[in-house]
PDB file of C-alpha atoms in Angstrom:
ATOM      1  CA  UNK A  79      -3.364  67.367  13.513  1.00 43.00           C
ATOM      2  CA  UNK A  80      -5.683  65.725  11.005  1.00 45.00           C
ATOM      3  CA  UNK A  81      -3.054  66.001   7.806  1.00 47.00           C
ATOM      4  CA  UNK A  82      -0.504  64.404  10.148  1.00 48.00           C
ATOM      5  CA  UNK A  83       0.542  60.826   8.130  1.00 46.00           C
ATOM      6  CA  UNK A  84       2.027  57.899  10.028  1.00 44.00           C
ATOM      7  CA  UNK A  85       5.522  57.706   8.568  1.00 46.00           C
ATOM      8  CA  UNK A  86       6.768  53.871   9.547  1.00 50.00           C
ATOM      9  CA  UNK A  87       3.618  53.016   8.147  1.00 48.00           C
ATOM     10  CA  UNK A  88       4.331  51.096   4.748  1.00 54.00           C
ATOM     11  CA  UNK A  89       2.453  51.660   1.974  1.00 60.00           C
ATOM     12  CA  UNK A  90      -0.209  49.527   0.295  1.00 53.00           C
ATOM     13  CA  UNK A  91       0.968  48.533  -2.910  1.00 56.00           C
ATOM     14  CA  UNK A  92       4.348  47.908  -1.091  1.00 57.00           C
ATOM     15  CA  UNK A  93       2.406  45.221   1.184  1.00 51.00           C
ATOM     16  CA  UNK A  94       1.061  43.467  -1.855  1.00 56.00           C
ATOM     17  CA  UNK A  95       4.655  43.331  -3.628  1.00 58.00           C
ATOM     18  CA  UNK A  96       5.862  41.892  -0.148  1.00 55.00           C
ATOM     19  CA  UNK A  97       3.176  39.699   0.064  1.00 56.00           C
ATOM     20  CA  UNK A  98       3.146  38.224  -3.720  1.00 57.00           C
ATOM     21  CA  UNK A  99       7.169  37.770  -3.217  1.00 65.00           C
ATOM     22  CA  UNK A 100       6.672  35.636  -0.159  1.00 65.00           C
ATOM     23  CA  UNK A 101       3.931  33.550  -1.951  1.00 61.00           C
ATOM     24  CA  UNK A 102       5.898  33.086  -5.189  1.00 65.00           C
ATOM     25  CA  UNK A 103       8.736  32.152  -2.736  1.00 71.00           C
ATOM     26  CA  UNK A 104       6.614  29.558  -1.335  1.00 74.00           C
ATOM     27  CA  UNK A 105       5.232  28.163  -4.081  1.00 72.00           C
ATOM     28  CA  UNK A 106       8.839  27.591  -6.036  1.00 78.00           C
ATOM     29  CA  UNK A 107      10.210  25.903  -2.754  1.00 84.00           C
ATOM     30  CA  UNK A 108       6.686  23.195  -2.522  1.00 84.00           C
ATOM     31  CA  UNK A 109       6.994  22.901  -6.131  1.00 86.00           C
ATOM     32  CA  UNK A 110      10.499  21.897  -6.543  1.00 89.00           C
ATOM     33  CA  UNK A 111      10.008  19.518  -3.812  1.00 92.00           C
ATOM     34  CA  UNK A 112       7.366  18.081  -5.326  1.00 92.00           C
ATOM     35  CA  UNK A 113       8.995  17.762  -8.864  1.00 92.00           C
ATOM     36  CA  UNK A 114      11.993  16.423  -6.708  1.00 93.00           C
ATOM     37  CA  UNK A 115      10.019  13.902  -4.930  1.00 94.00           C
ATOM     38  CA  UNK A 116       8.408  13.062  -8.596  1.00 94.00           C
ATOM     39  CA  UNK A 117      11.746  11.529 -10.091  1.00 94.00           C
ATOM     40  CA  UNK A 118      12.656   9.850  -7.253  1.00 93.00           C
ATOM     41  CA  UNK A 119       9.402   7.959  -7.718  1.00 93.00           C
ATOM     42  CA  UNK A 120       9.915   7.553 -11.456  1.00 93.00           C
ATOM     43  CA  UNK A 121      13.049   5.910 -10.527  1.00 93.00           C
ATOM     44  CA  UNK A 122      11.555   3.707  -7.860  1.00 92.00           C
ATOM     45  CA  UNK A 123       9.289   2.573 -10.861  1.00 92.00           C
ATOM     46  CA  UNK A 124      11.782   1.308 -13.158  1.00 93.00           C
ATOM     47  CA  UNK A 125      13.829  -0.504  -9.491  1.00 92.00           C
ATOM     48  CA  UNK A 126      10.271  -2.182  -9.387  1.00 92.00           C
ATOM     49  CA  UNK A 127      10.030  -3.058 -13.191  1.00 91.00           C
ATOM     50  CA  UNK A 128      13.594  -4.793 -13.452  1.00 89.00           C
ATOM     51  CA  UNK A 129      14.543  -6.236 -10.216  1.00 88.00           C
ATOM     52  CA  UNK A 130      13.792  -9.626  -9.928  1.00 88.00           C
ATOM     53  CA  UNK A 131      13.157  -9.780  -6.238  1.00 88.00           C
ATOM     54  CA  UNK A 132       9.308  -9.527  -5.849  1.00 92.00           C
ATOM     55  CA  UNK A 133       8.783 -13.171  -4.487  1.00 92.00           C
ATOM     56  CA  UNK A 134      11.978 -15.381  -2.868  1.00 88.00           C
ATOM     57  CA  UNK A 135      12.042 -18.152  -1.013  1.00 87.00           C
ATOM     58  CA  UNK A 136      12.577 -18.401   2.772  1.00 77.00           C
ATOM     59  CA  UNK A 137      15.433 -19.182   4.823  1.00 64.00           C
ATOM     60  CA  UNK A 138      15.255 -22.851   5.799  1.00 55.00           C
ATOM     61  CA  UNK A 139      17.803 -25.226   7.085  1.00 47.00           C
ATOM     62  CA  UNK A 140      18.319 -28.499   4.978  1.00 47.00           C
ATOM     63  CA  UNK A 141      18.026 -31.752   6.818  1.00 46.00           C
ATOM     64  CA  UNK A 142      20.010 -33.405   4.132  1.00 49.00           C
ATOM     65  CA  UNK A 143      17.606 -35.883   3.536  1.00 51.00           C
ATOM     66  CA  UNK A 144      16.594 -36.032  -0.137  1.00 49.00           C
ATOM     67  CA  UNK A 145      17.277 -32.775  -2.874  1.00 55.00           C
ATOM     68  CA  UNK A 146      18.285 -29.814  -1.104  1.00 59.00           C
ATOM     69  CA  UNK A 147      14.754 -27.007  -1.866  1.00 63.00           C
ATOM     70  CA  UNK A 148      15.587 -24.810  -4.363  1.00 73.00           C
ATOM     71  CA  UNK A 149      16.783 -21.235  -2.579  1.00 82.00           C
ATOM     72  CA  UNK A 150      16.694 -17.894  -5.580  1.00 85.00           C
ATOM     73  CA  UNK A 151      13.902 -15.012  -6.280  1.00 88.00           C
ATOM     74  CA  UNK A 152      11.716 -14.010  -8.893  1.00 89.00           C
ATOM     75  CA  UNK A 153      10.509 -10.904 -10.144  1.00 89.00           C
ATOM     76  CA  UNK A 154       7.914  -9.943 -13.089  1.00 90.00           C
ATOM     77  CA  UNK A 155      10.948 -10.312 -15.847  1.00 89.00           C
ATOM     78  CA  UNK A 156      13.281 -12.778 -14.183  1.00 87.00           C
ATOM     79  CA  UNK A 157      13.607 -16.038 -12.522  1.00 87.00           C
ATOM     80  CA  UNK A 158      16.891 -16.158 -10.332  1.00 85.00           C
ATOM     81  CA  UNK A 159      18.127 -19.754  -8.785  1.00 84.00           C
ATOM     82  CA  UNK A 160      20.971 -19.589  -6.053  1.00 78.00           C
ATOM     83  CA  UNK A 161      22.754 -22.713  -7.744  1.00 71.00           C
ATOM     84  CA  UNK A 162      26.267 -21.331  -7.766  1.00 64.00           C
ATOM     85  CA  UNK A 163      26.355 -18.842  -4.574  1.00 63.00           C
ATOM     86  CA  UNK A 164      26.977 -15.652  -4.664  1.00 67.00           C
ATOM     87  CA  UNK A 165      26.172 -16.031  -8.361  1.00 71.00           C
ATOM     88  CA  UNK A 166      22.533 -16.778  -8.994  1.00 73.00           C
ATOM     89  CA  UNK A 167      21.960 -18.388 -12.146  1.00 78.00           C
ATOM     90  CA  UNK A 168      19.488 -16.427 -13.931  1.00 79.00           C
ATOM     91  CA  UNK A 169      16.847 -17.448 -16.594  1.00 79.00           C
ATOM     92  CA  UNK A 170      14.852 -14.286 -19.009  1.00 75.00           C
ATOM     93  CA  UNK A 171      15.635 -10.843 -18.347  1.00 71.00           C
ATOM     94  CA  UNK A 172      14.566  -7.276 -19.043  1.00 71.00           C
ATOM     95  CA  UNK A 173      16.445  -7.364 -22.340  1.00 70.00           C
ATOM     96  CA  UNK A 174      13.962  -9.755 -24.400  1.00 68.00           C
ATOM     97  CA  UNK A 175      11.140  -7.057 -23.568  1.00 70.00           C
ATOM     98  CA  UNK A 176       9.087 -10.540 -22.658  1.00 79.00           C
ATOM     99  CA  UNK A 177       8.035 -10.611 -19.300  1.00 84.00           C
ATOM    100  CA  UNK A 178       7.297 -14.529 -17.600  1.00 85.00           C
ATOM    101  CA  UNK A 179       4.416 -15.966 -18.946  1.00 84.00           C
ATOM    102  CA  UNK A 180       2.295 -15.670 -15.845  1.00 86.00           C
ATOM    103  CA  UNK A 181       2.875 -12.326 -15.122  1.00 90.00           C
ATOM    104  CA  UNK A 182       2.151 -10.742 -18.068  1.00 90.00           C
ATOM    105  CA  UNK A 183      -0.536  -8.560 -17.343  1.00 92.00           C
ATOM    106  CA  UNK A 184       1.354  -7.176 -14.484  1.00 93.00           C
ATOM    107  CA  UNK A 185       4.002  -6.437 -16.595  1.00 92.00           C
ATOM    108  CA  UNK A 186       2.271  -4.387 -18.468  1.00 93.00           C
ATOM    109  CA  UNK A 187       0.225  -2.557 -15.653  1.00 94.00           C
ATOM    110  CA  UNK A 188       3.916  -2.012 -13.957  1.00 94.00           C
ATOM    111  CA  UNK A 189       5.057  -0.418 -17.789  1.00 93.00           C
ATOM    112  CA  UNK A 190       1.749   1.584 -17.687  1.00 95.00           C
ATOM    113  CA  UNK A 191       2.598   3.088 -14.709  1.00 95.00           C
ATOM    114  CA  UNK A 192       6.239   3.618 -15.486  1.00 94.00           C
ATOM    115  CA  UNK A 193       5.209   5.741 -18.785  1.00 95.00           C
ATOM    116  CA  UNK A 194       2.801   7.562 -16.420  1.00 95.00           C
ATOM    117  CA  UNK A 195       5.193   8.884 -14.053  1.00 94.00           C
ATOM    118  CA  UNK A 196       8.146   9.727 -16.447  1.00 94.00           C
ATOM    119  CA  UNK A 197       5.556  11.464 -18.625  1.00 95.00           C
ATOM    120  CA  UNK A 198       4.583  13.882 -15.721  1.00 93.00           C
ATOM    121  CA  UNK A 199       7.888  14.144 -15.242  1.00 93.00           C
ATOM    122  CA  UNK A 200       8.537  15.570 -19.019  1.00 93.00           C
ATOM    123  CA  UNK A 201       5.381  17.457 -18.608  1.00 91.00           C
ATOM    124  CA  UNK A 202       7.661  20.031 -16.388  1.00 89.00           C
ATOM    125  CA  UNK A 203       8.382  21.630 -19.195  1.00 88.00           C
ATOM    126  CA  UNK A 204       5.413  22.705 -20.352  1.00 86.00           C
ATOM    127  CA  UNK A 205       5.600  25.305 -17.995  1.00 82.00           C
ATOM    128  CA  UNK A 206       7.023  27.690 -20.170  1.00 86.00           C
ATOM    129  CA  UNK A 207       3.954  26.901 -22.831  1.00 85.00           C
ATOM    130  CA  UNK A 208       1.014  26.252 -19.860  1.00 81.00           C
ATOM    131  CA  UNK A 209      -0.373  27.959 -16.826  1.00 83.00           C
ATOM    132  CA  UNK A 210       1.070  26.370 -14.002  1.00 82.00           C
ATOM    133  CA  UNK A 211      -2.336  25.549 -12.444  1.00 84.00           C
ATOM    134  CA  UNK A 212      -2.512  23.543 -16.423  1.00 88.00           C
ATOM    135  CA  UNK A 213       0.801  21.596 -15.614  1.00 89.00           C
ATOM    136  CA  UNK A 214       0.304  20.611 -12.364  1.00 90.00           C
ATOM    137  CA  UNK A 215      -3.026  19.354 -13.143  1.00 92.00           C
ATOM    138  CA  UNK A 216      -1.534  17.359 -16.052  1.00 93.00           C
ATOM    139  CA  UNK A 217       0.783  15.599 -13.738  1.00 93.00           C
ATOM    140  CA  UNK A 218      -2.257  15.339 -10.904  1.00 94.00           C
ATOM    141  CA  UNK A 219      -4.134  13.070 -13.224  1.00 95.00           C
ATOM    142  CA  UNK A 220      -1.136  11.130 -14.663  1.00 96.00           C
ATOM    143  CA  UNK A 221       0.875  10.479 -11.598  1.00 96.00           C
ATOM    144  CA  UNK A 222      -2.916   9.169 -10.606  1.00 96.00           C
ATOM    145  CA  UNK A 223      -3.137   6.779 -13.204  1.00 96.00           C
ATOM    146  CA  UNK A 224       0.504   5.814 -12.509  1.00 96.00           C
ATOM    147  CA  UNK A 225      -0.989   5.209  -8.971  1.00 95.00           C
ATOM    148  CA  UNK A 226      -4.096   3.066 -10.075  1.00 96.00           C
ATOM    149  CA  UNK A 227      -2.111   0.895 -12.352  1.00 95.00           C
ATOM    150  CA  UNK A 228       0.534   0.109  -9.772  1.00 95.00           C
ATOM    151  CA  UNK A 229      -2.866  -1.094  -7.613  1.00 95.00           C
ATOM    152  CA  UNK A 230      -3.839  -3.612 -10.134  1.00 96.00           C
ATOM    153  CA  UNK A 231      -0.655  -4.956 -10.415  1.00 94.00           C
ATOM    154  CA  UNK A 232       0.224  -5.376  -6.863  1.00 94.00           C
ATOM    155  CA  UNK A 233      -3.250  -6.860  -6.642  1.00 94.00           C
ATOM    156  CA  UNK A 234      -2.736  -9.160 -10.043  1.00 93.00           C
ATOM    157  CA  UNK A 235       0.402 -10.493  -9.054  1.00 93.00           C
ATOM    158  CA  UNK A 236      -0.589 -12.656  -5.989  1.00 92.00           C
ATOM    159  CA  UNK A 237      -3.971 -13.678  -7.920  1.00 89.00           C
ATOM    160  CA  UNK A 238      -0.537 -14.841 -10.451  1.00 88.00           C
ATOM    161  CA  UNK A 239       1.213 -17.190  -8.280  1.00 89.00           C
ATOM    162  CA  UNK A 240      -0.470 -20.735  -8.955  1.00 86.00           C
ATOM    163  CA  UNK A 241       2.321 -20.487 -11.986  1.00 85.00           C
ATOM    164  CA  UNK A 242       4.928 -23.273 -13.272  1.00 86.00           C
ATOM    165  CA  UNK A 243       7.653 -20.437 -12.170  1.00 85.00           C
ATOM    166  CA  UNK A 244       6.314 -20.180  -8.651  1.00 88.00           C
ATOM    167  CA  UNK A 245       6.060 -24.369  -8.510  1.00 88.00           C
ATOM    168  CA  UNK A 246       9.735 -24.637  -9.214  1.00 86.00           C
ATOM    169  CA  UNK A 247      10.586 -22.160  -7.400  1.00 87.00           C
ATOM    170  CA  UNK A 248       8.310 -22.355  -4.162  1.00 86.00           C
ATOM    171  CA  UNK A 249       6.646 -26.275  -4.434  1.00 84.00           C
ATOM    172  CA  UNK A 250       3.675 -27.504  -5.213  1.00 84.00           C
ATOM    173  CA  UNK A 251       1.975 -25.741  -2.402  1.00 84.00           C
ATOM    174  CA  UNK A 252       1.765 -22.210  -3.944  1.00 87.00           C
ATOM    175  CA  UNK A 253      -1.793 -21.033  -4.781  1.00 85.00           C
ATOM    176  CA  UNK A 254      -3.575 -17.714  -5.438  1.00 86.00           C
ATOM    177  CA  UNK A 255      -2.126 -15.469  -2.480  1.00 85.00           C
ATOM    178  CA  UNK A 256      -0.657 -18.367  -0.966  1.00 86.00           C
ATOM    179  CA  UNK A 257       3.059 -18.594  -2.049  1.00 87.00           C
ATOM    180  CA  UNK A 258       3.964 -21.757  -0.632  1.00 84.00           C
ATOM    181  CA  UNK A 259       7.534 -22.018   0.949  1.00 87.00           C
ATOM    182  CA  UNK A 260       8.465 -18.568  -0.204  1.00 89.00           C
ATOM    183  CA  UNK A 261       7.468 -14.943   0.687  1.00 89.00           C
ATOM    184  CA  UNK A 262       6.948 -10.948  -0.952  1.00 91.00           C
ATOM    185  CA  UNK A 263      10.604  -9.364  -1.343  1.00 90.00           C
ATOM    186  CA  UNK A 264      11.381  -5.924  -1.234  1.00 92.00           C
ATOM    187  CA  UNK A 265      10.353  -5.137  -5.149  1.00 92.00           C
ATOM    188  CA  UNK A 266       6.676  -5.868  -4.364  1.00 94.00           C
ATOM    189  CA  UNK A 267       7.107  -3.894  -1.105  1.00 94.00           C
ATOM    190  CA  UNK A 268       8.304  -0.597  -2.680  1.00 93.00           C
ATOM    191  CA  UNK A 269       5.545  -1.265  -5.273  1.00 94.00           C
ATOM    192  CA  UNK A 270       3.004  -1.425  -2.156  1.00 94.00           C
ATOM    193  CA  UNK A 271       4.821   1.925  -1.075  1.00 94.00           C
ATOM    194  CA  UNK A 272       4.610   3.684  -4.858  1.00 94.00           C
ATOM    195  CA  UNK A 273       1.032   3.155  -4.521  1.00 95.00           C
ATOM    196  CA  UNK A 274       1.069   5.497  -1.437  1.00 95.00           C
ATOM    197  CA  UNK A 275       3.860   7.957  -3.107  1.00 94.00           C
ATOM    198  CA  UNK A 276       1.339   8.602  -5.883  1.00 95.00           C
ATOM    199  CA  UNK A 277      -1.358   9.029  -4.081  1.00 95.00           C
ATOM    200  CA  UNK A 278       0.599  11.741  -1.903  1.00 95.00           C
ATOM    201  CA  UNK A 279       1.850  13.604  -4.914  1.00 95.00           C
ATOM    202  CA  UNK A 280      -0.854  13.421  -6.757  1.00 95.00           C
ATOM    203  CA  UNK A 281      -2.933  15.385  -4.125  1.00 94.00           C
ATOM    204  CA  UNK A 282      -0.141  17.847  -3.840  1.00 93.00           C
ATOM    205  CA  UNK A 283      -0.066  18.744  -7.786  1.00 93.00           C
ATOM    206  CA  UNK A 284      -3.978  19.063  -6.772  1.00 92.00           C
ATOM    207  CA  UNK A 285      -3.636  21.740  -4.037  1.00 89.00           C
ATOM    208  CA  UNK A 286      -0.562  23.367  -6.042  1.00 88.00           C
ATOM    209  CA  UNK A 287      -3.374  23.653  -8.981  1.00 86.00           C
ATOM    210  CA  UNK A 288      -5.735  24.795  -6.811  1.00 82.00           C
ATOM    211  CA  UNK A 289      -4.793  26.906  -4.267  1.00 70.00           C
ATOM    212  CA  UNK A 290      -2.460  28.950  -5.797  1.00 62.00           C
ATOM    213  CA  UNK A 291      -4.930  31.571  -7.130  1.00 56.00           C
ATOM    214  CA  UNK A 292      -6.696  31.246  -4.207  1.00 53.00           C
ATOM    215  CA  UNK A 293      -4.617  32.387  -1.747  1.00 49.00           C
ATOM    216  CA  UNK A 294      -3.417  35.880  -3.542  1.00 47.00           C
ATOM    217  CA  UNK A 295      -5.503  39.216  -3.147  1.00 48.00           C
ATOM    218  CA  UNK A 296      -7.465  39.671  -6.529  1.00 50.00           C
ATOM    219  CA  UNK A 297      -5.766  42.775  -7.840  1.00 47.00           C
ATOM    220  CA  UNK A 298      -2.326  40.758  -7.578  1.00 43.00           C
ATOM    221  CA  UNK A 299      -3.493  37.341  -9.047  1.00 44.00           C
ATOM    222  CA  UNK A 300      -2.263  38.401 -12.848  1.00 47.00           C
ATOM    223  CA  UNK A 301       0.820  39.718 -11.509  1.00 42.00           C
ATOM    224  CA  UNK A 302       1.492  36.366  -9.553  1.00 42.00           C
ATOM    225  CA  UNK A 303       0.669  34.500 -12.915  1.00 46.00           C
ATOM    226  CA  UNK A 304       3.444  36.006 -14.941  1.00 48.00           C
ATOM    227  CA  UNK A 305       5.892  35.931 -12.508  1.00 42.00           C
ATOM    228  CA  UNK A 306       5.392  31.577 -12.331  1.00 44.00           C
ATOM    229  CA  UNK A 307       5.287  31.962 -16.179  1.00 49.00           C
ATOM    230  CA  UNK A 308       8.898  33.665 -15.892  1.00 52.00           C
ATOM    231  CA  UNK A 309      10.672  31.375 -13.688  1.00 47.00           C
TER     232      UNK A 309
END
């Protein structure tokens, strides 16, 4: 009675392959969705960097007496006048690489933060040269400094507005965060919301960093190393 062994009992080593598969499992699926979630916010960056629609003027009905208030949008790149509608007339552009004269410096936060995220994005391949903890802490600290330039600009710009663009554009009543006859578009709001995405994925690259190690036994932490290395 005391040699009998419990036969639908599994053994140990068995339990610890089982349980390393799951957790590899796991960690593929949260990574890829983080990667995935990565280059959509890389693209979001460059939609914010060339659109310009951060600041447009408000719908308003013309009395007809006197000039009829100028009616277009503006973005960090771009000043765009609804003279001819549907065809804006446009004045710069993205393709002189010179940004309007009063938004300069948010230009080049917004660029800052573009080379941030698209070079945590290329840092995905340094997987097969890094530890994954390595990697994702890489792209931790530069999707954060994506993340803190995208602050300062969203916070530059408004401080930007008491600008002979905005005047044209918006009358003389535009001021530091006061924007006169016109209002934030939807380029300025998905820059508000890129300063959130960062901060979200840059905490996840954390905990993928982090935790990984962490939650395996510690006789099957080398074997759940090589096994990230090899996929």
């Amino acid at each position: 009675m005391k040699d009998r062994k419990y036969v639908g009992a599994p053994p140990l080593a068995d339990l610890s392959r089982l349980y390393q598969t799951e957790f590899v499992r796991s960690v593929r699926a949260v990574g890829v969705l983080w990667a995935v979630c990565s280059l959509c916010f890389a693209i979001l960056q460059v939609v914010v960097l060339v659109q310009p629609a951060w600041v447009g003027t408000r719908g308003s009905v013309h009395l007809g007496v006197g000039p009829a208030p100028p009616s277009g949008t503006l973005g960090l790149f771009e000043v765009c006048v609804e003279l001819d509608w549907p065809v804006p007339e446009c004045r710069g552009g993205l393709s002189s690489l010179s940004p309007l004269p009063s938004f300069q410096s948010v230009a080049v936060l917004v660029g800052v933060s573009l080379w941030a995220v698209w070079t945590s994005i290329l840092s995905l391949s340094l997987f097969r040269f890094c530890s994954a903890a390595t990697v994702y802490k890489i792209c931790a600290w530069l999707q954060l400094t994506a993340g803190f330039c995208l602050a300062l600009a969203c916070l530059l710009f408004p401080d930007s507005w008491e600008s002979p663009e905005m005047r044209a554009l918006c009358g003389d009543s535009v001021g530091s965060f006061s924007p006169g006859n016109c209002s934030v578009h939807w380029a300025y709001i998905l820059a508000l919301l890129g300063i959130l995405d960062a901060a979200i994925l840059a905490t996840l690259a954390f905990v993928l960093a982090n935790r990984q190690d962490a939650l395996l036994p510690p006789d099957s932490k080398d074997v759940t190393t090589g096994l990230l290395m090899s996929a």
